[in-house]
Short mmCIF file of C-alpha atoms and ligand atoms in Angstrom, two decimals:
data_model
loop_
_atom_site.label_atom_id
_atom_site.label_comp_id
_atom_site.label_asym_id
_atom_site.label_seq_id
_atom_site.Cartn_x
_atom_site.Cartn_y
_atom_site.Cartn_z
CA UNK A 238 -2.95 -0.34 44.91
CA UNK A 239 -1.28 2.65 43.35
CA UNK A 240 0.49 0.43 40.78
CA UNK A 241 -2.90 -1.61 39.67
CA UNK A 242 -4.64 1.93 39.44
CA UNK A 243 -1.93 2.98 37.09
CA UNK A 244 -1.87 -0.04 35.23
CA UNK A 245 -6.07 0.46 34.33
CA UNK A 246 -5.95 4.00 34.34
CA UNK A 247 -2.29 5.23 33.00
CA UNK A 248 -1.95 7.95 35.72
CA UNK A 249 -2.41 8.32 39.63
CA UNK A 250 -6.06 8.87 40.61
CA UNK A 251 -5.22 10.87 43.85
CA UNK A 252 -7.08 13.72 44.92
CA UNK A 253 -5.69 16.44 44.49
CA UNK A 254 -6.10 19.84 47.68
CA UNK A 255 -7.20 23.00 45.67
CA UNK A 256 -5.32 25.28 47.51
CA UNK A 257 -2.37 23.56 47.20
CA UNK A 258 0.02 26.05 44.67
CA UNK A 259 1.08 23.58 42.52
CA UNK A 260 3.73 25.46 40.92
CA UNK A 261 5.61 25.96 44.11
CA UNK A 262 5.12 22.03 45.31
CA UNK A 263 6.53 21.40 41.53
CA UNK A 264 9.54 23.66 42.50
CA UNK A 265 10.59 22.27 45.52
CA UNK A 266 9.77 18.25 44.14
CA UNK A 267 12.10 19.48 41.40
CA UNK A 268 15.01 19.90 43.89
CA UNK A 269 14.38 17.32 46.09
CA UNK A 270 14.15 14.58 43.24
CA UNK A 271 16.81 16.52 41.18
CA UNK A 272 14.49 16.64 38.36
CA UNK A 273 14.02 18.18 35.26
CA UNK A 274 10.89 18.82 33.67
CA UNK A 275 10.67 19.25 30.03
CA UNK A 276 7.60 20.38 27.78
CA UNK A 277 6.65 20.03 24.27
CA UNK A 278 5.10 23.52 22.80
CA UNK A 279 1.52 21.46 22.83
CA UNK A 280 1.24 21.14 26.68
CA UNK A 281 -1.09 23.56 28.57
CA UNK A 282 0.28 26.82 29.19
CA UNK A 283 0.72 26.07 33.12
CA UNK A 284 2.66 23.14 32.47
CA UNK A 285 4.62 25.32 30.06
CA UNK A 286 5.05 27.42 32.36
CA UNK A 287 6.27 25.43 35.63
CA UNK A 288 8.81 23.25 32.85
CA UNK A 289 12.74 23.58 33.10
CA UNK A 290 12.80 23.33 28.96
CA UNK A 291 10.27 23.85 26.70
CA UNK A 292 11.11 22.86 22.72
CA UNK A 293 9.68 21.00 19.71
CA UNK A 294 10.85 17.20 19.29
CA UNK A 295 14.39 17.72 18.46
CA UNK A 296 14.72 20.15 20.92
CA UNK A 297 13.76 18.01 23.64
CA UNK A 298 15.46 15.11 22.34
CA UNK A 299 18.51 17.29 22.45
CA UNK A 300 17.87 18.23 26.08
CA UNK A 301 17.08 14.98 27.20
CA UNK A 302 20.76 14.01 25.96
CA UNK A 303 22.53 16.13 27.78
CA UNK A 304 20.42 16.46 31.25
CA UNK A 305 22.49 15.97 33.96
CA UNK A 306 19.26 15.38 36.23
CA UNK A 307 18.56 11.71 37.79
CA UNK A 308 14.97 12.36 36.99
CA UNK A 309 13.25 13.36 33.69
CA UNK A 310 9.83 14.26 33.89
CA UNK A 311 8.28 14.35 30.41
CA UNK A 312 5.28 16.74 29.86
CA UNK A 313 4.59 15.16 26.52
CA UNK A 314 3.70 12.04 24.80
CA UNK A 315 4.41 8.19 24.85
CA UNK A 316 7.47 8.23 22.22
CA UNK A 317 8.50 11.67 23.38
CA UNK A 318 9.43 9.90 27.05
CA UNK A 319 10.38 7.02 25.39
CA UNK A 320 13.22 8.81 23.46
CA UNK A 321 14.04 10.21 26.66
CA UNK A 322 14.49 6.88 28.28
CA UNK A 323 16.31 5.38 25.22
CA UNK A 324 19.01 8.22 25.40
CA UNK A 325 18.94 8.08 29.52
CA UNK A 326 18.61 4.04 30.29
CA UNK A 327 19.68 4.88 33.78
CA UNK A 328 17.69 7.99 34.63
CA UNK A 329 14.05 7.69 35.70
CA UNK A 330 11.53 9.22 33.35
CA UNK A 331 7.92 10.06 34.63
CA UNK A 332 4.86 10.62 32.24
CA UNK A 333 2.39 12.09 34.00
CA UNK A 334 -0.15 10.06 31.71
CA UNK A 335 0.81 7.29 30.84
CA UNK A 336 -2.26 7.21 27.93
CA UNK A 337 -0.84 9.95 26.43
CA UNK A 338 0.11 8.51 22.90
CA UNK A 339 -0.52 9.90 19.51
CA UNK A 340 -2.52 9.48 16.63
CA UNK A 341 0.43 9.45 13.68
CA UNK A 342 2.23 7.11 16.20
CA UNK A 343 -0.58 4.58 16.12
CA UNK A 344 -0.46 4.64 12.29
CA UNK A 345 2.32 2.83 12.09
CA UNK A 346 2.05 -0.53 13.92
CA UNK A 347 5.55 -2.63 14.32
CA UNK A 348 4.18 -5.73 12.49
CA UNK A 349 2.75 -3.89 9.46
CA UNK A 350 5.87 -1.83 9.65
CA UNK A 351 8.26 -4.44 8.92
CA UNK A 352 6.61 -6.36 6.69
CA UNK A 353 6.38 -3.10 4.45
CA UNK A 354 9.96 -2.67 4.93
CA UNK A 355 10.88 -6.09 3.72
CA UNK A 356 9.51 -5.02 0.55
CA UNK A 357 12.04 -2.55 0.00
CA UNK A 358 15.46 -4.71 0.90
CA UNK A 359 17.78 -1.80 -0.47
CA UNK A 360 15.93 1.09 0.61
CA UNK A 361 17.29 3.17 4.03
CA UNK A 362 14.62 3.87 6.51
CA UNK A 363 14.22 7.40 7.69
CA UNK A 364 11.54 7.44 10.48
CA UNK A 365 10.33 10.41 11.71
CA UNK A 366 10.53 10.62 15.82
CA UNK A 367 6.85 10.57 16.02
CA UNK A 368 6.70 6.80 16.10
CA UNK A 369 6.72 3.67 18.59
CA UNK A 370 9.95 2.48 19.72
CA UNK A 371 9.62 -0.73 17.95
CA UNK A 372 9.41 1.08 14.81
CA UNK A 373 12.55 3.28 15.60
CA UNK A 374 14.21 0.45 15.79
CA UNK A 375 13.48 -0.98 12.48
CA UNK A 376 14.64 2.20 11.46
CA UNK A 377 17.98 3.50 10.09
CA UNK A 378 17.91 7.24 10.83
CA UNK A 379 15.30 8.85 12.67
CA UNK A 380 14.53 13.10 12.08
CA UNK A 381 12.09 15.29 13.02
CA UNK A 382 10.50 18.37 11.39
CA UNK A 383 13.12 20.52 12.42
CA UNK A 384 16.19 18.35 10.68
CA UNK A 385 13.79 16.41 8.77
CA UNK A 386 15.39 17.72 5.01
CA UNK A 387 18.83 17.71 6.54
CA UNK A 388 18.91 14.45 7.07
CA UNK A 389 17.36 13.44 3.80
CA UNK A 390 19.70 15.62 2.20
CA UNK A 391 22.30 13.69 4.05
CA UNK A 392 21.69 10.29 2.50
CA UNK A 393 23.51 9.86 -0.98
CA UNK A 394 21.70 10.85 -4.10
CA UNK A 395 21.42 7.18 -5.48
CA UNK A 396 20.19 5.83 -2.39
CA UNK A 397 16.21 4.61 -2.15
CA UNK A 398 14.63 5.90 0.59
CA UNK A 399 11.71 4.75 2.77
CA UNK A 400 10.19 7.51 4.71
CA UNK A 401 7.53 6.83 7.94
CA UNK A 402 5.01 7.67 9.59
CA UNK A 403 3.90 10.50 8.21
CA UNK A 404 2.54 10.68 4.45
CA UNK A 405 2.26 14.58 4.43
CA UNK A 406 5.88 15.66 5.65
CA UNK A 407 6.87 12.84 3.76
CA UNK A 408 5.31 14.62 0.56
CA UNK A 409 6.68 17.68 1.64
CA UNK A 410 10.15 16.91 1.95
CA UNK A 411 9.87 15.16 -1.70
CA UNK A 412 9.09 18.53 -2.95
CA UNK A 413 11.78 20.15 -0.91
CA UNK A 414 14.65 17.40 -1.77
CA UNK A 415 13.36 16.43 -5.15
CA UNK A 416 14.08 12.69 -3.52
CA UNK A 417 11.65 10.05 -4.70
CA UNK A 418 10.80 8.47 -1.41
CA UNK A 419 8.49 5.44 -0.71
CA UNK A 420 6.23 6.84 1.94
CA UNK A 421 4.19 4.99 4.66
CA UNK A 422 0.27 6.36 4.69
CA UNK A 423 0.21 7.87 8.24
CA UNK A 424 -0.65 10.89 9.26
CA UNK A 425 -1.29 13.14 12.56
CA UNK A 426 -5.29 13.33 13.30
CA UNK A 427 -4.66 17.26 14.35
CA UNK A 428 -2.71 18.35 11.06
CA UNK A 429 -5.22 16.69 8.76
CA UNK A 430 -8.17 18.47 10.17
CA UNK A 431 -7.28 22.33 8.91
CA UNK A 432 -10.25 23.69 6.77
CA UNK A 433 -8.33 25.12 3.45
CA UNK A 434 -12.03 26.98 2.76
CA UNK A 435 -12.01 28.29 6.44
CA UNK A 436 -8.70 29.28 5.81
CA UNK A 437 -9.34 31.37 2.59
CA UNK A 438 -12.09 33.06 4.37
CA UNK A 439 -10.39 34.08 7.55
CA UNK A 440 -7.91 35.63 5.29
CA UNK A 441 -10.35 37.44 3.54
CA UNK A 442 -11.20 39.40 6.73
CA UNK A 443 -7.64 39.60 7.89
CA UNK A 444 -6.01 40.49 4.37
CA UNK A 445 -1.99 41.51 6.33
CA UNK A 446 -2.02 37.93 8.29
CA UNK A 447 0.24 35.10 7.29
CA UNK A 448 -0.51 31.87 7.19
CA UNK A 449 2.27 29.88 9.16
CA UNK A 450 1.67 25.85 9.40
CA UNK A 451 3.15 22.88 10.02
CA UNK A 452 4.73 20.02 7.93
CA UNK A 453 2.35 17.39 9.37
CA UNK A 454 -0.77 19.71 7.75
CA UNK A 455 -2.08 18.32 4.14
CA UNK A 456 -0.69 19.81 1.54
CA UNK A 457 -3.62 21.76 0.13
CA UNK A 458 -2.66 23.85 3.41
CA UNK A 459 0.98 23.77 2.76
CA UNK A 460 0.81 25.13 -0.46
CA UNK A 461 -0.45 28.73 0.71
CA UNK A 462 1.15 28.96 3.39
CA UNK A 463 3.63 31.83 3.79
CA UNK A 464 6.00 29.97 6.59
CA UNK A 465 6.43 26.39 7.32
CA UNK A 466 8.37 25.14 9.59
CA UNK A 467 8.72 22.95 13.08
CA UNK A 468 6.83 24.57 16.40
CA UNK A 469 10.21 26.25 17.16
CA UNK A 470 10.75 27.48 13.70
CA UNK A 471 7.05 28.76 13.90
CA UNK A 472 7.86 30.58 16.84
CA UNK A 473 11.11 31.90 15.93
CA UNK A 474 9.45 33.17 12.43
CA UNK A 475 6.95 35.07 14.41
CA UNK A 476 9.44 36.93 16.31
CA UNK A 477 11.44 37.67 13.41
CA UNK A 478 8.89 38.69 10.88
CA UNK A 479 7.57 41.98 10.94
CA UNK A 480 3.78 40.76 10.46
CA UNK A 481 1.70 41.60 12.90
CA UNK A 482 -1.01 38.91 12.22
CA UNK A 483 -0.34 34.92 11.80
CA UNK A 484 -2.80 31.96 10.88
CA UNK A 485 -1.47 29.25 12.74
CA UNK A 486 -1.71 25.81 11.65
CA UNK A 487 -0.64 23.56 13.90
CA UNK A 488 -2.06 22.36 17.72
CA UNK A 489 -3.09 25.59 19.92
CA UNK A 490 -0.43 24.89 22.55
CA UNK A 491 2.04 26.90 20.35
CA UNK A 492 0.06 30.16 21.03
CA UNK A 493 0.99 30.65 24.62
CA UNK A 494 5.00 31.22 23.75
CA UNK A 495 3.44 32.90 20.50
CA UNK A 496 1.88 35.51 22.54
CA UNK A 497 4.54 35.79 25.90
CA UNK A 498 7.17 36.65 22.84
CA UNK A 499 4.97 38.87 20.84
CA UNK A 500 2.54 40.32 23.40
CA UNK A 501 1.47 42.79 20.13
CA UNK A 502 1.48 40.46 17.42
CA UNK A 503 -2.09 38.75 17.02
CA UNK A 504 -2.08 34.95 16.71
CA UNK A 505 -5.67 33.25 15.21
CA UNK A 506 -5.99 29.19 15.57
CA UNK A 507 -6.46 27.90 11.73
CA UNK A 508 -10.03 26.70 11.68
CA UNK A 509 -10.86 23.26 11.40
CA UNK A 510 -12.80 21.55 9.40
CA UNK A 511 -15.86 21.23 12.14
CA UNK A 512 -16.54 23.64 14.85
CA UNK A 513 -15.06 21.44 17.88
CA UNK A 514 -11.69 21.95 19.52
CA UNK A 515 -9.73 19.56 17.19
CA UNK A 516 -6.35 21.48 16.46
CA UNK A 517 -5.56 20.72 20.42
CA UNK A 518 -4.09 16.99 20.10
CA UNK A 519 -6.28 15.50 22.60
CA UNK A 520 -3.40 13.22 23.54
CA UNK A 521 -0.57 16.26 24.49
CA UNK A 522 -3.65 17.46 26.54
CA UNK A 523 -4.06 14.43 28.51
CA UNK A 524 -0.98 15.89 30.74
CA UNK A 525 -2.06 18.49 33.62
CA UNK A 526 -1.05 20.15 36.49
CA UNK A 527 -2.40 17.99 38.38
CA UNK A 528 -1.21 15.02 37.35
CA UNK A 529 2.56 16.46 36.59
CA UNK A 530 2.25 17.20 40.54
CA UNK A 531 1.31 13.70 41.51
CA UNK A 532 3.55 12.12 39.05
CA UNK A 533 6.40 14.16 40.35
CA UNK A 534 5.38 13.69 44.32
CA UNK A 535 4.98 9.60 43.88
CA UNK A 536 7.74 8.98 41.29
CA UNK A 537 4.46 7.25 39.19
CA UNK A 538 3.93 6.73 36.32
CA UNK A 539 7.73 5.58 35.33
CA UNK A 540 8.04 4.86 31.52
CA UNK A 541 9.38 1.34 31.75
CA UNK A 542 11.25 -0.29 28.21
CA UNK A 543 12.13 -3.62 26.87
CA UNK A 544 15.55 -2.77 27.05
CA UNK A 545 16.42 -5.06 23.13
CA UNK A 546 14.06 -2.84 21.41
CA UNK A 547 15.58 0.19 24.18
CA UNK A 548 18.84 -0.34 22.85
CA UNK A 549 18.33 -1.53 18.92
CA UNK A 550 16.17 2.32 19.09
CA UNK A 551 19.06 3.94 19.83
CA UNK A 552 21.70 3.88 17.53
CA UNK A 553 18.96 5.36 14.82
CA UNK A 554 18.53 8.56 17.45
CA UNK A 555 21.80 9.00 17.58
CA UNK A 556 22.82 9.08 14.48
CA UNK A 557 19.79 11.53 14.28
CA UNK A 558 21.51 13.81 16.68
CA UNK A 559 25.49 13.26 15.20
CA UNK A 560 23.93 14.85 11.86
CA UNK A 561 21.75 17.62 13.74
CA UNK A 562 25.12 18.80 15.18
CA UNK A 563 26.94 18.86 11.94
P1 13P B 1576 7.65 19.21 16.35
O1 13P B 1576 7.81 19.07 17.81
O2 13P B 1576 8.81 18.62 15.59
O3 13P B 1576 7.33 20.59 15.89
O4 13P B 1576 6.39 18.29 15.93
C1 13P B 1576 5.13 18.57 16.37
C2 13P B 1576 4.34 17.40 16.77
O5 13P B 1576 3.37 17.05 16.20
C3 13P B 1576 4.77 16.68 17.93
O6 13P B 1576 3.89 15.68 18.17
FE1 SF4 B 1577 0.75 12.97 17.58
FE2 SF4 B 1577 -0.42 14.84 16.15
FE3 SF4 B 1577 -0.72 14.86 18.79
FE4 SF4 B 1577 1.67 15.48 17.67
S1 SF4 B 1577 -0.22 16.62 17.50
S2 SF4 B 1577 1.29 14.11 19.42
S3 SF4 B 1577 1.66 14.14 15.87
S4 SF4 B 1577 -1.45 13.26 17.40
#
């Protein structure tokens, strides 16, 4: 019954007591499962705050490497867990919503993917992590905005590059590398909504803040920004800089550490371009407490992989993580 439910609904539909304190059930399922739960900055601060790790993409990817836990419980998205799983075949790895996916992701479909590759025999594929497995593993080298010019930077001079999903880091790291890459036309449905106008105004009536953003955000953003940089380079510039006011451009989750490292620094969402909630990636906030409890208590949802496109995903990680260390 459980497993059907999943199946239609891509996370356990079990009622959940509310005066159970889910943060100490979490703790003890952690020891008795020997699990490890790791967060992306995105995730609701509770789940932040109840996870073993949290970290941007590479961080996590990096964690999930080296975990010694039998259990990996991913408070993040689809190819988040599924990098986990590709680095762990043997561990279990729970998503506590199995729906969780993401927009940038869906942008690049396999089939499309590798017919667009074939028109590029000699090119090298860098992929950045935000994409399907399938995709990874018609990929050569995968990066994410953390390492993302690194590894460019890494591939000889002469060499033609194809760079995927994403059409706006892609553009950025052209400018940054001075690499003339072939770029696929995705991009992430959170990043692209940041009002530039908005922008402009809000720093009218906060003249000290900076503007800190993303690489995923349009360019038109990018441009006056005074910081850009990965969700842990965000954070890290926050600490460091001795502004007292930031813009933030990138999903809202990032606030929460923002503010628990810098309780008297002021962080203000960017605006976007409509007045709903759409810098919080509706599929990072698919994940709760709730559901991070019940996925945890039942073992459910498990993030199952064909293990050919498991294992032809993998060797583009790794090398990935060989050139991160270097
Ligand atoms: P990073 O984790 O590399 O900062 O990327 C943010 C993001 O959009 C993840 O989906
Ligand atoms: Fe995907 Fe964008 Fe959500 Fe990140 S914020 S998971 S790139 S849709």
């Amino acid at each position: 019954m459980e497993d059907i439910n999943i199946a239609i609904k891509g996370f356990l539909d079990i009622e959940v007591p509310p005066d159970l304190d889910l943060f100490a059930e979490i703790d003890t399922l952690k020891k008795e499962r020997n699990a490890i739960v790791l967060a992306h900055y995105y995730q609701e601060p509770d789940i932040q705050d109840v996870a073993d790790y949290i970290g941007d993409s590479l961080g996590l990817a990096q964690e999930a490497a080296k975990t010694t836990a039998d259990c990996i419980v991913f408070a993040g998205v689809h190819f988040m867990a599924e990098t986990a799983k590709i680095l762990n075949p043997d561990k279990k790895v729970l998503l506590p919503d199995l729906r969780a996916g993401c927009s940038l992701a869906d942008s690049a479909p396999a089939a499309e993917f590798r017919a667009f590759r074939q028109k590029y025999p000699n090119h090298l594929v860098i992929s950045y992590i935000n994409c399907s497995a399938e995709v990874k593993a018609l990929s050569d080298i995968i990066c994410t905005s953390s390492n993302a010019q690194k590894i460019v930077e890494s591939v000889p001079r002469d060499q033609g590059i194809i760079f995927a999903p994403d059409r706006n880091l892609g553009a950025y790291l052209i400018k940054r590398t001075g690499r003339d890459m072939v770029l696929w036309n995705g991009t992430c449905m959170v990043h692209e909504i940041f009002s530039l106008e908005k922008i402009m105004k809000l720093k009218v009536r906060h003249p000290e803040a900076k503007l800190i953003a993303h690489p995923e955000c349009e360019e038109a953003v990018l441009r006056e920004a005074d910081y850009i940089g990965s969700t842990t380079g965000l954070l890290k510039f926050t600490q460091t800089d001795p502004g007292r006011e930031f813009i933030v451009a990138t999903e809202t989750g990032i606030l929460h550490q923002m503010q628990l490292a810098s309780p008297d620094k002021t962080f203000i969402p960017a605006p976007p371009t409509n007045n709903c909630a759409c810098n919080d990636c509706p599929h990072m906030k698919l994940n709760t407490l709730e559901k991070l409890y019940l996925c945890m208590k039942y073992e459910k949802p498990e993030l199952v992989m064909d293990p050919v496109i498991r294992e032809a995903a993998r060797r583009p990680i790794e090398r990935m993580l060989e050139i991160s260390a270097r």
